[in-house]
PDB file of C-alpha atoms in Angstrom:
ATOM      1  CA  MET T  16     -18.134   7.520  -5.491  1.00 70.00           C
ATOM      2  CA  THR T  17     -17.554   8.603  -9.045  1.00 83.00           C
ATOM      3  CA  ARG T  18     -14.383   8.161 -11.058  1.00 90.00           C
ATOM      4  CA  ILE T  19     -11.567  10.299  -9.695  1.00 90.00           C
ATOM      5  CA  GLU T  20      -8.482  11.035 -11.728  1.00 93.00           C
ATOM      6  CA  VAL T  21      -5.301  12.224 -10.071  1.00 94.00           C
ATOM      7  CA  LYS T  22      -2.380  13.675 -12.013  1.00 96.00           C
ATOM      8  CA  LEU T  23       0.943  12.818 -10.428  1.00 96.00           C
ATOM      9  CA  ASN T  24       4.438  14.151 -10.978  1.00 96.00           C
ATOM     10  CA  LEU T  25       6.210  11.357 -12.860  1.00 96.00           C
ATOM     11  CA  ASP T  26       9.658  12.428 -11.669  1.00 95.00           C
ATOM     12  CA  ALA T  27       8.538  12.229  -8.039  1.00 94.00           C
ATOM     13  CA  VAL T  28       6.479   9.045  -8.272  1.00 96.00           C
ATOM     14  CA  ALA T  29       8.575   6.842 -10.588  1.00 95.00           C
ATOM     15  CA  PRO T  30      11.314   6.116  -7.988  1.00 94.00           C
ATOM     16  CA  LEU T  31       8.635   5.218  -5.441  1.00 96.00           C
ATOM     17  CA  LEU T  32       7.178   2.592  -7.746  1.00 97.00           C
ATOM     18  CA  ASP T  33      10.391   0.568  -7.515  1.00 96.00           C
ATOM     19  CA  VAL T  34      10.118   0.614  -3.713  1.00 97.00           C
ATOM     20  CA  MET T  35       6.435  -0.325  -3.842  1.00 97.00           C
ATOM     21  CA  LYS T  36       7.036  -3.166  -6.302  1.00 97.00           C
ATOM     22  CA  ALA T  37       9.926  -4.499  -4.228  1.00 96.00           C
ATOM     23  CA  ALA T  38       7.784  -4.465  -1.073  1.00 96.00           C
ATOM     24  CA  ALA T  39       4.954  -6.233  -2.930  1.00 96.00           C
ATOM     25  CA  ASP T  40       7.423  -8.838  -4.217  1.00 96.00           C
ATOM     26  CA  ASP T  41       8.892  -9.168  -0.725  1.00 94.00           C
ATOM     27  CA  LEU T  42       5.457 -10.075   0.605  1.00 93.00           C
ATOM     28  CA  GLY T  43       5.569 -13.015  -1.778  1.00 85.00           C
ATOM     29  CA  PRO T  44       4.058 -16.021  -0.065  1.00 83.00           C
ATOM     30  CA  MET T  45       3.281 -14.223   3.204  1.00 88.00           C
ATOM     31  CA  LEU T  46       0.415 -12.057   4.331  1.00 87.00           C
ATOM     32  CA  ALA T  47       1.048  -8.463   5.326  1.00 92.00           C
ATOM     33  CA  VAL T  48      -0.795  -9.233   8.568  1.00 87.00           C
ATOM     34  CA  ASP T  49      -0.750 -12.584  10.279  1.00 79.00           C
ATOM     35  CA  ALA T  50      -4.186 -14.102   9.787  1.00 70.00           C
ATOM     36  CA  HIS T  51      -5.673 -15.613  12.908  1.00 73.00           C
ATOM     37  CA  VAL T  52      -7.518 -18.544  11.472  1.00 69.00           C
ATOM     38  CA  PRO T  53      -9.004 -21.476  13.323  1.00 69.00           C
ATOM     39  CA  ASP T  54      -6.130 -23.913  13.614  1.00 68.00           C
ATOM     40  CA  HIS T  55      -8.161 -26.744  15.067  1.00 75.00           C
ATOM     41  CA  ASP T  56      -9.268 -27.536  11.520  1.00 78.00           C
ATOM     42  CA  VAL T  57      -6.158 -27.804   9.343  1.00 81.00           C
ATOM     43  CA  GLU T  58      -8.098 -27.929   6.094  1.00 86.00           C
ATOM     44  CA  LEU T  59     -10.155 -24.851   6.980  1.00 81.00           C
ATOM     45  CA  ALA T  60      -7.038 -22.957   8.123  1.00 79.00           C
ATOM     46  CA  HIS T  61      -5.285 -23.787   4.850  1.00 81.00           C
ATOM     47  CA  SER T  62      -8.338 -22.704   2.865  1.00 86.00           C
ATOM     48  CA  TRP T  63      -8.546 -19.386   4.712  1.00 82.00           C
ATOM     49  CA  ARG T  64      -4.844 -18.626   4.278  1.00 84.00           C
ATOM     50  CA  THR T  65      -5.052 -19.513   0.593  1.00 88.00           C
ATOM     51  CA  GLU T  66      -8.042 -17.202   0.137  1.00 90.00           C
ATOM     52  CA  PHE T  67      -6.330 -14.351   2.021  1.00 91.00           C
ATOM     53  CA  MET T  68      -3.163 -14.760  -0.074  1.00 92.00           C
ATOM     54  CA  SER T  69      -5.171 -14.772  -3.283  1.00 94.00           C
ATOM     55  CA  GLY T  70      -6.956 -11.596  -2.216  1.00 95.00           C
ATOM     56  CA  GLN T  71      -3.706  -9.874  -1.265  1.00 96.00           C
ATOM     57  CA  ARG T  72      -2.087 -10.766  -4.591  1.00 96.00           C
ATOM     58  CA  SER T  73      -5.145  -9.533  -6.473  1.00 97.00           C
ATOM     59  CA  ASP T  74      -5.218  -6.270  -4.510  1.00 97.00           C
ATOM     60  CA  LEU T  75      -1.512  -5.663  -5.134  1.00 98.00           C
ATOM     61  CA  ALA T  76      -2.009  -6.316  -8.850  1.00 97.00           C
ATOM     62  CA  VAL T  77      -4.800  -3.720  -8.980  1.00 97.00           C
ATOM     63  CA  LEU T  78      -2.656  -1.100  -7.247  1.00 97.00           C
ATOM     64  CA  LEU T  79       0.493  -1.725  -9.250  1.00 97.00           C
ATOM     65  CA  GLY T  80      -1.567  -2.039 -12.441  1.00 97.00           C
ATOM     66  CA  MET T  81      -2.506   1.631 -12.180  1.00 96.00           C
ATOM     67  CA  PHE T  82       1.120   2.468 -12.893  1.00 96.00           C
ATOM     68  CA  ASP T  83       1.203   0.993 -16.390  1.00 95.00           C
ATOM     69  CA  SER T  84       2.437   2.436 -19.689  1.00 94.00           C
ATOM     70  CA  ASP T  85      -0.587   4.767 -19.846  1.00 95.00           C
ATOM     71  CA  PHE T  86       0.449   6.223 -16.490  1.00 96.00           C
ATOM     72  CA  PHE T  87       3.957   6.881 -17.779  1.00 96.00           C
ATOM     73  CA  GLY T  88       2.426   8.671 -20.763  1.00 96.00           C
ATOM     74  CA  THR T  89      -0.076  10.792 -18.854  1.00 96.00           C
ATOM     75  CA  GLY T  90       0.894  10.755 -15.182  1.00 96.00           C
ATOM     76  CA  VAL T  91      -2.762  10.070 -14.374  1.00 97.00           C
ATOM     77  CA  ILE T  92      -4.166   7.372 -12.112  1.00 96.00           C
ATOM     78  CA  ALA T  93      -7.879   6.812 -11.581  1.00 94.00           C
ATOM     79  CA  PHE T  94     -10.012   5.544  -8.728  1.00 93.00           C
ATOM     80  CA  ASP T  95     -13.536   4.272  -9.190  1.00 92.00           C
ATOM     81  CA  PRO T  96     -16.000   2.041  -7.346  1.00 89.00           C
ATOM     82  CA  THR T  97     -14.407  -1.099  -8.827  1.00 92.00           C
ATOM     83  CA  ASN T  98     -10.851  -0.466  -7.670  1.00 95.00           C
ATOM     84  CA  CYS T  99     -10.957   1.723  -4.571  1.00 95.00           C
ATOM     85  CA  GLU T 100     -11.252  -1.046  -1.973  1.00 95.00           C
ATOM     86  CA  PRO T 101      -8.523  -3.266  -3.474  1.00 97.00           C
ATOM     87  CA  ILE T 102      -6.258  -0.213  -3.719  1.00 97.00           C
ATOM     88  CA  LEU T 103      -6.890   0.698  -0.081  1.00 97.00           C
ATOM     89  CA  ARG T 104      -6.017  -2.839   1.010  1.00 97.00           C
ATOM     90  CA  ALA T 105      -2.919  -3.000  -1.222  1.00 98.00           C
ATOM     91  CA  CYS T 106      -1.669   0.351   0.065  1.00 98.00           C
ATOM     92  CA  THR T 107      -2.052  -0.981   3.597  1.00 97.00           C
ATOM     93  CA  ALA T 108      -0.223  -4.226   2.785  1.00 97.00           C
ATOM     94  CA  ILE T 109       2.740  -2.397   1.243  1.00 98.00           C
ATOM     95  CA  ARG T 110       2.855   0.192   4.021  1.00 97.00           C
ATOM     96  CA  LEU T 111       2.881  -2.590   6.629  1.00 96.00           C
ATOM     97  CA  ARG T 112       5.719  -4.332   4.807  1.00 96.00           C
ATOM     98  CA  LEU T 113       7.735  -1.117   4.513  1.00 96.00           C
ATOM     99  CA  ARG T 114       7.068  -0.495   8.197  1.00 94.00           C
ATOM    100  CA  ALA T 115       8.224  -3.984   9.155  1.00 94.00           C
ATOM    101  CA  VAL T 116      11.386  -3.976   7.058  1.00 94.00           C
ATOM    102  CA  GLN T 117      12.915  -0.656   5.982  1.00 93.00           C
ATOM    103  CA  LEU T 118      11.237   1.533   8.625  1.00 93.00           C
ATOM    104  CA  ARG T 119      11.339  -0.845  11.586  1.00 92.00           C
ATOM    105  CA  GLU T 120      13.642   1.337  13.681  1.00 88.00           C
ATOM    106  CA  PHE T 121      11.118   4.189  13.800  1.00 87.00           C
ATOM    107  CA  ASP T 122       8.264   4.091  16.275  1.00 84.00           C
ATOM    108  CA  ASP T 123       4.717   4.291  14.983  1.00 84.00           C
ATOM    109  CA  GLU T 124       3.867   7.728  16.392  1.00 84.00           C
ATOM    110  CA  ASN T 125       6.925   9.424  14.919  1.00 77.00           C
ATOM    111  CA  LEU T 126       6.539   7.616  11.620  1.00 80.00           C
ATOM    112  CA  GLU T 127       2.879   8.556  11.205  1.00 78.00           C
ATOM    113  CA  ALA T 128       3.527  12.150  12.258  1.00 79.00           C
ATOM    114  CA  GLY T 129       6.740  12.440  10.237  1.00 72.00           C
ATOM    115  CA  GLU T 130       8.574  13.539  13.382  1.00 74.00           C
ATOM    116  CA  PHE T 131      12.156  12.730  12.491  1.00 74.00           C
ATOM    117  CA  THR T 132      14.810  14.188  10.271  1.00 76.00           C
ATOM    118  CA  LEU T 133      15.294  12.680   6.861  1.00 77.00           C
ATOM    119  CA  GLU T 134      19.019  13.329   7.132  1.00 80.00           C
ATOM    120  CA  THR T 135      19.273  10.615   9.795  1.00 82.00           C
ATOM    121  CA  MET T 136      17.816   8.058   7.363  1.00 85.00           C
ATOM    122  CA  SER T 137      19.710   6.009   4.826  1.00 87.00           C
ATOM    123  CA  GLY T 138      18.847   6.470   1.153  1.00 86.00           C
ATOM    124  CA  LEU T 139      16.790   3.268   1.214  1.00 90.00           C
ATOM    125  CA  GLN T 140      14.898   4.434   4.299  1.00 91.00           C
ATOM    126  CA  ARG T 141      14.172   7.830   2.704  1.00 91.00           C
ATOM    127  CA  ARG T 142      12.740   6.164  -0.409  1.00 94.00           C
ATOM    128  CA  ALA T 143      10.756   3.736   1.756  1.00 94.00           C
ATOM    129  CA  PHE T 144       9.385   6.606   3.841  1.00 93.00           C
ATOM    130  CA  ALA T 145       8.481   8.569   0.692  1.00 93.00           C
ATOM    131  CA  ALA T 146       6.612   5.519  -0.655  1.00 96.00           C
ATOM    132  CA  TYR T 147       4.973   5.020   2.752  1.00 95.00           C
ATOM    133  CA  ALA T 148       3.776   8.644   2.801  1.00 93.00           C
ATOM    134  CA  PHE T 149       2.687   8.514  -0.860  1.00 96.00           C
ATOM    135  CA  LEU T 150       0.552   5.428  -0.220  1.00 97.00           C
ATOM    136  CA  ALA T 151      -0.957   7.083   2.869  1.00 95.00           C
ATOM    137  CA  THR T 152      -1.905  10.061   0.713  1.00 94.00           C
ATOM    138  CA  LEU T 153      -3.539   7.801  -1.874  1.00 96.00           C
ATOM    139  CA  GLN T 154      -5.535   6.200   0.925  1.00 96.00           C
ATOM    140  CA  GLU T 155      -6.616   9.604   2.231  1.00 94.00           C
ATOM    141  CA  VAL T 156      -7.768  10.701  -1.233  1.00 93.00           C
ATOM    142  CA  ILE T 157      -9.834   7.557  -1.708  1.00 93.00           C
ATOM    143  CA  ILE T 158     -11.329   7.646   1.782  1.00 92.00           C
ATOM    144  CA  SER T 159     -12.257  11.314   1.461  1.00 90.00           C
ATOM    145  CA  HIS T 160     -14.205  10.491  -1.699  1.00 85.00           C
ATOM    146  CA  LEU T 161     -15.834   7.427  -0.146  1.00 78.00           C
ATOM    147  CA  ASP T 162     -17.123   9.448   2.803  1.00 65.00           C
ATOM    148  CA  PRO T 163     -20.763  10.338   2.083  1.00 60.00           C
ATOM    149  CA  ALA T 164     -20.393  13.412   4.285  1.00 61.00           C
ATOM    150  CA  SER T 165     -17.724  14.810   1.982  1.00 53.00           C
ATOM    151  CA  GLY T 166     -20.345  15.764  -0.608  1.00 51.00           C
ATOM    152  CA  GLU T 167     -18.519  13.969  -3.432  1.00 47.00           C
TER     153      GLU T 167
END
């Protein structure tokens, strides 16, 4: 994978960043996915959870760090071999949190397919769904460039 730059519409993306940041903050001291660690060894379980939390925080910082002052000046984000995997994981963590909180009343199939009417959603749910879809698109862009069969 080479460096990939994506120009985004600031007016469309800026409101989503607030939703993404809030979901990342909401994760706080919890993992996006419950880690099944060996609980017969308390010290090992604690060590694993601590490592997973550290990784999640680091991944979220990489993702949110793309949307810095340079982004607000250019509208450009970039993916490269050093940040693509943390970004994929962070997108997943935020999407899972949005799914568990703001989008919990929608079933997975309809949510993934976008088979519902936005008019039935509250304003918060619409913003959460837009962030959810935006993060899915980022993941698709990265994965398509990671795929050796894509010719990139």
